[in-house]
Amino acid sequence: MKQSNLEQLTEPITILAIESSCDDTSAAVLKNQTVLSNVIATQKVHEEFGGVVPELASRAHQQNIIPVVNQAIQDAGIDKSDIDAVAYTKGPGLLGSLLVGSSFAKGISAGLNVPLIEVNHMQAHILAHQIDGNNAENRKPKFPFLCLTVSGGHTQIVRVDSPLQMEIIGKTLDDAAGEAFDKVAKIIGLSYPGGPLIDKYSKTGDNIKYSFPKSKVDNLNFSFSGLKTSFLYFIRDNIKLDKNFIEENLNDICASIQHTIISTLLDKLQIAIQRTNITEIAIAGGVSANSKFREDLINLGKKNNWNVFIPKFEYCTDNAAMIGIAGMYKYKENQFASLSSKPEARLPF
Ligand code: KG4
Ligand code: ZN
């Protein structure tokens, strides 16, 4: 399947998309590759717990889903009768959260008598690159491309041969990169999610003031659990010497650990590029919002002549627009689901 496929849709197709895999309730309306609306309600309830509490997440989705979907339809300026299909996140994600989105999507699909489409959340992160205006220059990666997908639950290098044909060629064996950001942030007392805060404090910090061991893992795989442990010991030992160590060195601590995580990701990406000879390079997932990650990748791309694709912030973290574009490709292929469709917490590609 070629990239131009959606442009070849003879009639405009309108899809309502619903995302509820983790702690963001989101709904979007797409007309072919164009996003008409993309409403995201981020749940604040988890901040004080240092991570997502699954039971609270599903309850918050239940509260948010009706207003979020109504808002998406209103912002798009469409009527419910304009909707041609409903796409929803089947997985991977938290089962209780996924159930809220899937039940709601099935209800609308049955009520409007339009097809239901199941979408894999991780594939959707990657396909966000095919949205019109997905980045400032409206450039889209050509197939095949490599995508480094880095989120709170996953870290994957994916070879993307076509919109619906993708292969994971490297992945984390334990913690995800976003999880590493969030866990080290928690150790130094930052609230959840810690990734954006580490990014913020790093801006005026020294990237190489402290060094942390990078784990050595075979092939194109990653491991971040050892880094979290060595960071914990590093903080504990320094606090013994100076109880104000964190406060006095916050920016340098953040910049140094961020540098270690980002360079680990980019080292493996470079090996993947050498092995596959693919130089169309995309990033996706929440961690792709990280400013140093974006900057370092752009610089590496310039140096090595890669075509680098970095999504707009709104399409990095969880959003329903990406579910809509993935649904659009499945619509084109008549890949519809029945009303017995159900979510799967560990959905493979
Ligand atoms: O893709 P996403 O929104 O949700 C999942 O599917 O997991 O990713 C969330 C993750 C969190 O771990 C969060 O800390 C991280 O993305 N994140 C960042 C930044 N913004 C979000 N990590 C580092 N720097 C950022 N600016
Ligand atoms: Zn995600």
Short mmCIF file of C-alpha atoms and ligand atoms in Angstrom, two decimals:
data_model
loop_
_atom_site.label_atom_id
_atom_site.label_comp_id
_atom_site.label_asym_id
_atom_site.label_seq_id
_atom_site.Cartn_x
_atom_site.Cartn_y
_atom_site.Cartn_z
CA MET A 1 0.00 0.00 0.00
CA LYS A 2 1.38 3.39 -0.96
CA GLN A 3 1.25 6.58 1.05
CA SER A 4 -1.00 8.25 -1.51
CA ASN A 5 -3.81 5.83 -0.74
CA LEU A 6 -5.79 8.13 1.49
CA GLU A 7 -5.51 10.91 -1.04
CA GLN A 8 -7.15 8.51 -3.48
CA LEU A 9 -10.32 8.18 -1.38
CA THR A 10 -12.89 9.23 -3.95
CA GLU A 11 -15.29 10.71 -1.43
CA PRO A 12 -14.43 12.46 1.80
CA ILE A 13 -14.68 10.07 4.74
CA THR A 14 -15.47 11.38 8.22
CA ILE A 15 -14.25 9.34 11.17
CA LEU A 16 -14.94 9.87 14.86
CA ALA A 17 -11.99 8.52 16.87
CA ILE A 18 -11.79 7.71 20.56
CA GLU A 19 -8.63 7.16 22.65
CA SER A 20 -8.74 6.01 26.29
CA SER A 21 -5.74 3.69 26.73
CA CYS A 22 -4.12 5.39 29.72
CA ASP A 23 -4.77 8.70 31.47
CA ASP A 24 -5.93 10.93 28.60
CA THR A 25 -9.54 10.86 27.41
CA SER A 26 -9.52 12.05 23.82
CA ALA A 27 -11.88 12.29 20.87
CA ALA A 28 -11.17 13.58 17.37
CA VAL A 29 -12.95 14.02 14.07
CA LEU A 30 -10.99 13.54 10.84
CA LYS A 31 -12.00 14.14 7.25
CA ASN A 32 -9.58 11.96 5.27
CA GLN A 33 -6.10 13.11 6.44
CA THR A 34 -7.31 16.39 7.89
CA VAL A 35 -8.00 16.79 11.60
CA LEU A 36 -11.22 18.77 12.14
CA SER A 37 -11.01 18.50 15.93
CA ASN A 38 -8.82 16.83 18.55
CA VAL A 39 -10.03 17.22 22.13
CA ILE A 40 -7.86 15.88 24.97
CA ALA A 41 -8.82 15.80 28.65
CA THR A 42 -5.71 15.02 30.68
CA GLN A 43 -6.44 13.48 34.08
CA LYS A 44 -4.85 15.45 36.91
CA VAL A 45 -5.94 12.98 39.58
CA HIS A 46 -2.72 10.92 39.24
CA GLU A 47 -0.24 13.73 39.92
CA GLU A 48 -0.04 13.19 43.68
CA PHE A 49 0.42 9.39 43.34
CA GLY A 50 3.59 9.53 41.22
CA GLY A 51 2.03 7.37 38.48
CA VAL A 52 -1.26 6.39 36.87
CA VAL A 53 -3.70 4.68 39.25
CA PRO A 54 -5.70 2.34 36.97
CA GLU A 55 -8.96 2.42 38.95
CA LEU A 56 -8.95 6.23 39.13
CA ALA A 57 -8.11 6.42 35.43
CA SER A 58 -11.12 4.37 34.33
CA ARG A 59 -13.44 6.36 36.60
CA ALA A 60 -12.13 9.63 35.17
CA HIS A 61 -12.61 8.31 31.62
CA GLN A 62 -16.25 7.58 32.48
CA GLN A 63 -16.71 11.16 33.65
CA ASN A 64 -14.91 12.69 30.66
CA ILE A 65 -16.00 10.62 27.71
CA ILE A 66 -19.39 12.19 26.97
CA PRO A 67 -18.27 15.85 27.21
CA VAL A 68 -15.05 15.12 25.27
CA VAL A 69 -16.85 13.38 22.39
CA ASN A 70 -19.55 16.10 22.27
CA GLN A 71 -16.87 18.77 22.20
CA ALA A 72 -14.99 17.02 19.37
CA ILE A 73 -18.17 16.84 17.26
CA GLN A 74 -19.00 20.47 18.01
CA ASP A 75 -15.45 21.75 17.30
CA ALA A 76 -15.42 19.86 14.01
CA GLY A 77 -18.59 21.66 12.94
CA ILE A 78 -20.26 18.42 11.87
CA ASP A 79 -23.50 16.68 12.68
CA LYS A 80 -23.51 13.13 14.11
CA SER A 81 -25.15 11.98 10.89
CA ASP A 82 -21.97 13.02 8.98
CA ILE A 83 -19.92 10.32 10.73
CA ASP A 84 -18.99 7.43 8.40
CA ALA A 85 -17.19 5.23 10.95
CA VAL A 86 -16.06 5.12 14.58
CA ALA A 87 -12.43 4.17 15.37
CA TYR A 88 -11.31 3.28 18.87
CA THR A 89 -8.15 2.15 20.68
CA LYS A 90 -8.31 -1.63 21.14
CA GLY A 91 -4.98 -1.73 22.99
CA PRO A 92 -2.36 -1.91 24.33
CA GLY A 93 -3.20 -0.06 27.52
CA LEU A 94 -4.96 -0.31 30.87
CA LEU A 95 -7.91 -2.66 30.52
CA GLY A 96 -10.31 -0.63 32.67
CA SER A 97 -9.48 2.52 30.69
CA LEU A 98 -9.75 0.79 27.32
CA LEU A 99 -13.15 -0.65 28.26
CA VAL A 100 -14.64 2.83 28.68
CA GLY A 101 -13.56 3.93 25.19
CA SER A 102 -14.49 0.64 23.52
CA SER A 103 -17.98 0.47 25.07
CA PHE A 104 -18.67 4.06 24.10
CA ALA A 105 -17.35 3.56 20.54
CA LYS A 106 -19.49 0.45 20.11
CA GLY A 107 -22.54 2.33 21.39
CA ILE A 108 -22.10 5.15 18.87
CA SER A 109 -21.32 2.75 16.04
CA ALA A 110 -24.51 0.77 16.75
CA GLY A 111 -26.60 3.88 17.33
CA LEU A 112 -25.53 5.55 14.09
CA ASN A 113 -25.36 2.25 12.19
CA VAL A 114 -21.83 2.94 10.94
CA PRO A 115 -18.80 0.60 10.92
CA LEU A 116 -16.54 0.14 13.95
CA ILE A 117 -12.74 0.13 13.51
CA GLU A 118 -10.19 -1.29 15.99
CA VAL A 119 -6.89 0.57 16.23
CA ASN A 120 -3.57 -0.44 17.79
CA HIS A 121 -2.39 2.48 19.93
CA MET A 122 1.31 2.00 19.10
CA GLN A 123 0.67 1.85 15.35
CA ALA A 124 -1.44 4.97 15.68
CA HIS A 125 1.45 6.89 17.31
CA ILE A 126 3.47 6.11 14.19
CA LEU A 127 0.71 6.90 11.69
CA ALA A 128 0.25 10.34 13.27
CA HIS A 129 3.01 11.30 10.81
CA GLN A 130 0.51 10.90 7.95
CA ILE A 131 -1.86 13.58 9.31
CA ASP A 132 -2.01 16.72 7.16
CA GLY A 133 0.01 19.41 8.91
CA ASN A 134 1.55 16.90 11.32
CA ASN A 135 4.71 18.98 11.42
CA ALA A 136 5.51 22.59 10.64
CA GLU A 137 6.56 21.93 7.02
CA ASN A 138 3.81 19.36 6.33
CA ARG A 139 6.39 16.77 5.28
CA LYS A 140 5.46 13.11 5.59
CA PRO A 141 7.92 10.20 5.82
CA LYS A 142 8.05 7.95 2.77
CA PHE A 143 7.74 4.20 3.18
CA PRO A 144 9.76 2.36 4.31
CA PHE A 145 10.75 4.49 7.29
CA LEU A 146 12.03 3.81 10.79
CA CYS A 147 10.11 5.11 13.79
CA LEU A 148 11.51 5.30 17.29
CA THR A 149 8.37 5.18 19.41
CA VAL A 150 9.03 6.24 22.97
CA SER A 151 6.20 6.55 25.45
CA GLY A 152 5.38 5.84 29.07
CA GLY A 153 4.68 2.19 28.37
CA HIS A 154 6.79 1.37 25.30
CA THR A 155 10.15 1.94 23.67
CA GLN A 156 10.33 0.46 20.19
CA ILE A 157 12.26 0.83 16.97
CA VAL A 158 9.76 0.00 14.25
CA ARG A 159 10.35 -0.63 10.57
CA VAL A 160 7.28 0.77 8.81
CA ASP A 161 6.85 -0.73 5.34
CA SER A 162 3.35 0.57 4.71
CA PRO A 163 0.54 2.04 6.85
CA LEU A 164 -0.65 -1.37 7.97
CA GLN A 165 2.61 -3.34 7.74
CA MET A 166 5.05 -2.67 10.54
CA GLU A 167 7.66 -4.73 12.35
CA ILE A 168 9.24 -4.07 15.75
CA ILE A 169 13.00 -4.53 15.24
CA GLY A 170 14.08 -3.39 18.73
CA LYS A 171 12.35 -2.84 22.06
CA THR A 172 12.90 -2.36 25.74
CA LEU A 173 13.41 -5.49 27.78
CA ASP A 174 12.15 -3.81 30.97
CA ASP A 175 11.19 -0.16 31.64
CA ALA A 176 10.14 2.20 28.85
CA ALA A 177 12.07 5.45 28.29
CA GLY A 178 9.10 7.52 29.52
CA GLU A 179 8.86 5.32 32.58
CA ALA A 180 12.58 5.95 33.22
CA PHE A 181 11.93 9.71 33.04
CA ASP A 182 8.95 9.40 35.39
CA LYS A 183 10.74 7.14 37.88
CA VAL A 184 13.88 9.25 38.20
CA ALA A 185 11.66 12.32 38.52
CA LYS A 186 9.81 10.67 41.40
CA ILE A 187 13.13 9.88 43.13
CA ILE A 188 13.99 13.59 43.16
CA GLY A 189 10.51 14.58 44.34
CA LEU A 190 8.95 15.81 41.08
CA SER A 191 5.27 15.17 40.41
CA TYR A 192 3.86 12.83 37.75
CA PRO A 193 4.43 12.85 34.81
CA GLY A 194 8.05 13.74 35.47
CA GLY A 195 9.28 13.73 31.85
CA PRO A 196 8.15 17.28 30.98
CA LEU A 197 9.54 18.61 34.30
CA ILE A 198 12.94 17.03 33.74
CA ASP A 199 12.91 18.55 30.26
CA LYS A 200 12.12 21.97 31.77
CA TYR A 201 14.78 21.93 34.53
CA SER A 202 17.41 20.53 32.13
CA LYS A 203 17.30 23.63 29.95
CA THR A 204 19.76 25.47 32.20
CA GLY A 205 21.65 22.41 33.43
CA ASP A 206 24.97 20.79 32.54
CA ASN A 207 24.43 17.61 30.47
CA ILE A 208 27.69 16.01 31.53
CA LYS A 209 28.14 17.16 35.13
CA TYR A 210 27.17 13.69 36.38
CA SER A 211 27.59 10.48 34.46
CA PHE A 212 25.40 7.40 34.69
CA PRO A 213 26.12 3.95 33.27
CA LYS A 214 24.38 3.14 29.99
CA SER A 215 23.14 -0.44 29.92
CA LYS A 216 24.61 -2.72 27.29
CA VAL A 217 21.90 -4.76 25.65
CA ASP A 218 22.23 -6.92 22.54
CA ASN A 219 20.85 -6.10 19.14
CA LEU A 220 18.47 -3.18 18.87
CA ASN A 221 16.94 -3.68 22.31
CA PHE A 222 17.01 -1.33 25.30
CA SER A 223 17.05 -1.63 29.09
CA PHE A 224 16.34 1.24 31.47
CA SER A 225 15.75 -0.48 34.81
CA GLY A 226 19.46 -0.47 35.77
CA LEU A 227 19.68 3.26 35.11
CA LYS A 228 16.84 3.94 37.52
CA THR A 229 18.60 1.89 40.23
CA SER A 230 21.98 3.56 39.75
CA PHE A 231 20.25 6.96 39.84
CA LEU A 232 18.57 6.00 43.13
CA TYR A 233 21.94 5.08 44.71
CA PHE A 234 23.58 8.21 43.28
CA ILE A 235 20.95 10.44 44.91
CA ARG A 236 21.00 8.48 48.20
CA ASP A 237 24.83 8.70 48.46
CA ASN A 238 24.93 12.41 47.67
CA ILE A 239 22.16 13.26 50.11
CA LYS A 240 24.21 11.56 52.83
CA LEU A 241 26.99 14.07 52.10
CA ASP A 242 24.74 17.10 51.59
CA LYS A 243 21.08 17.06 52.56
CA ASN A 244 20.33 19.88 50.10
CA PHE A 245 22.03 18.08 47.20
CA ILE A 246 18.87 17.86 45.06
CA GLU A 247 17.75 21.46 45.54
CA GLU A 248 21.25 22.85 44.94
CA ASN A 249 21.89 20.82 41.80
CA LEU A 250 18.42 20.16 40.37
CA ASN A 251 19.12 21.51 36.88
CA ASP A 252 22.41 19.64 36.47
CA ILE A 253 20.93 16.39 37.83
CA CYS A 254 18.01 16.64 35.39
CA ALA A 255 20.21 17.56 32.42
CA SER A 256 22.67 14.73 33.10
CA ILE A 257 20.07 11.98 33.48
CA GLN A 258 18.12 13.31 30.48
CA HIS A 259 21.30 13.28 28.39
CA THR A 260 21.94 9.65 29.38
CA ILE A 261 18.41 8.51 28.42
CA ILE A 262 18.36 10.43 25.14
CA SER A 263 21.83 9.35 24.03
CA THR A 264 20.96 5.70 24.81
CA LEU A 265 17.95 6.02 22.49
CA LEU A 266 19.89 7.75 19.73
CA ASP A 267 22.85 5.30 19.89
CA LYS A 268 20.51 2.40 19.14
CA LEU A 269 18.68 4.33 16.46
CA GLN A 270 21.98 4.90 14.68
CA ILE A 271 22.72 1.17 14.72
CA ALA A 272 19.22 0.49 13.33
CA ILE A 273 19.85 2.94 10.49
CA GLN A 274 23.18 1.28 9.67
CA ARG A 275 21.58 -2.17 9.67
CA THR A 276 18.51 -1.34 7.59
CA ASN A 277 19.97 1.35 5.33
CA ILE A 278 16.75 3.30 5.88
CA THR A 279 17.31 7.01 6.36
CA GLU A 280 13.70 8.25 6.60
CA ILE A 281 13.54 8.64 10.38
CA ALA A 282 10.52 9.48 12.52
CA ILE A 283 9.91 9.68 16.25
CA ALA A 284 6.62 9.21 18.07
CA GLY A 285 5.11 8.87 21.54
CA GLY A 286 5.16 11.11 24.60
CA VAL A 287 8.96 11.26 24.98
CA SER A 288 9.25 12.63 21.44
CA ALA A 289 7.98 15.88 22.97
CA ASN A 290 11.35 16.15 24.77
CA SER A 291 13.21 19.24 23.56
CA LYS A 292 16.71 17.75 23.80
CA PHE A 293 15.63 14.59 22.00
CA ARG A 294 14.22 16.70 19.16
CA GLU A 295 17.25 18.95 18.98
CA ASP A 296 19.82 16.13 19.10
CA LEU A 297 17.96 14.12 16.45
CA ILE A 298 17.70 17.11 14.13
CA ASN A 299 21.45 17.72 14.49
CA LEU A 300 22.31 14.06 13.89
CA GLY A 301 20.01 14.03 10.87
CA LYS A 302 21.76 17.06 9.36
CA LYS A 303 25.17 15.54 9.98
CA ASN A 304 24.28 12.16 8.49
CA ASN A 305 21.89 13.23 5.74
CA TRP A 306 18.82 11.56 7.18
CA ASN A 307 15.30 12.85 6.57
CA VAL A 308 14.03 13.47 10.10
CA PHE A 309 10.32 13.78 10.97
CA ILE A 310 9.24 15.21 14.30
CA PRO A 311 5.52 15.48 15.06
CA LYS A 312 3.82 18.54 16.47
CA PHE A 313 3.54 18.40 20.27
CA GLU A 314 -0.20 17.69 20.16
CA TYR A 315 0.46 14.50 18.17
CA CYS A 316 3.35 13.28 20.36
CA THR A 317 1.48 12.47 23.56
CA ASP A 318 -1.74 10.46 23.57
CA ASN A 319 -4.44 11.88 21.31
CA ALA A 320 -7.40 10.61 19.30
CA ALA A 321 -6.34 12.26 16.01
CA MET A 322 -3.71 9.52 15.62
CA ILE A 323 -6.42 6.89 16.21
CA GLY A 324 -8.47 8.59 13.50
CA ILE A 325 -5.72 8.50 10.86
CA ALA A 326 -4.95 4.85 11.64
CA GLY A 327 -8.70 4.15 11.39
CA MET A 328 -8.80 5.90 8.03
CA TYR A 329 -6.24 3.45 6.57
CA LYS A 330 -8.27 0.52 7.89
CA TYR A 331 -11.47 2.03 6.49
CA LYS A 332 -9.80 2.17 3.07
CA GLU A 333 -9.01 -1.55 3.37
CA ASN A 334 -12.52 -2.42 4.66
CA GLN A 335 -11.01 -3.71 7.90
CA PHE A 336 -14.05 -3.35 10.14
CA ALA A 337 -14.81 -4.94 13.50
CA SER A 338 -18.03 -6.49 14.81
CA LEU A 339 -19.82 -5.38 17.95
CA SER A 340 -18.20 -8.30 19.78
CA SER A 341 -14.87 -6.43 19.44
CA LYS A 342 -13.16 -6.07 22.81
CA PRO A 343 -10.07 -4.33 24.13
CA GLU A 344 -6.78 -6.13 24.83
CA ALA A 345 -4.31 -4.79 27.38
CA ARG A 346 -1.36 -6.47 25.63
CA LEU A 347 -2.27 -6.10 21.99
CA PRO A 348 0.59 -7.03 19.63
CA PHE A 349 1.04 -5.35 16.22
O1 KG4 B 1 2.59 8.52 24.63
P1 KG4 B 1 2.25 9.00 25.99
O2 KG4 B 1 1.46 10.28 26.13
O3 KG4 B 1 1.45 7.92 26.80
C1 KG4 B 1 1.74 6.57 26.72
O4 KG4 B 1 1.20 5.91 25.78
O5 KG4 B 1 2.53 6.13 27.56
O6 KG4 B 1 3.63 9.14 26.80
C2 KG4 B 1 3.67 9.58 28.12
C3 KG4 B 1 5.13 9.63 28.56
C4 KG4 B 1 5.31 9.91 30.04
O7 KG4 B 1 6.24 8.97 30.54
C5 KG4 B 1 5.88 11.32 30.07
O8 KG4 B 1 6.73 11.58 31.17
C6 KG4 B 1 6.65 11.35 28.77
O9 KG4 B 1 5.82 10.67 27.86
N1 KG4 B 1 6.90 12.73 28.32
C7 KG4 B 1 8.13 13.30 28.27
C8 KG4 B 1 7.94 14.63 27.85
N2 KG4 B 1 6.61 14.83 27.63
C9 KG4 B 1 5.98 13.65 27.91
N3 KG4 B 1 9.33 12.80 28.58
C10 KG4 B 1 10.39 13.61 28.44
N4 KG4 B 1 10.30 14.90 28.04
C11 KG4 B 1 9.11 15.45 27.72
N5 KG4 B 1 9.03 16.72 27.32
ZN ZN B 2 0.79 6.54 23.83
#
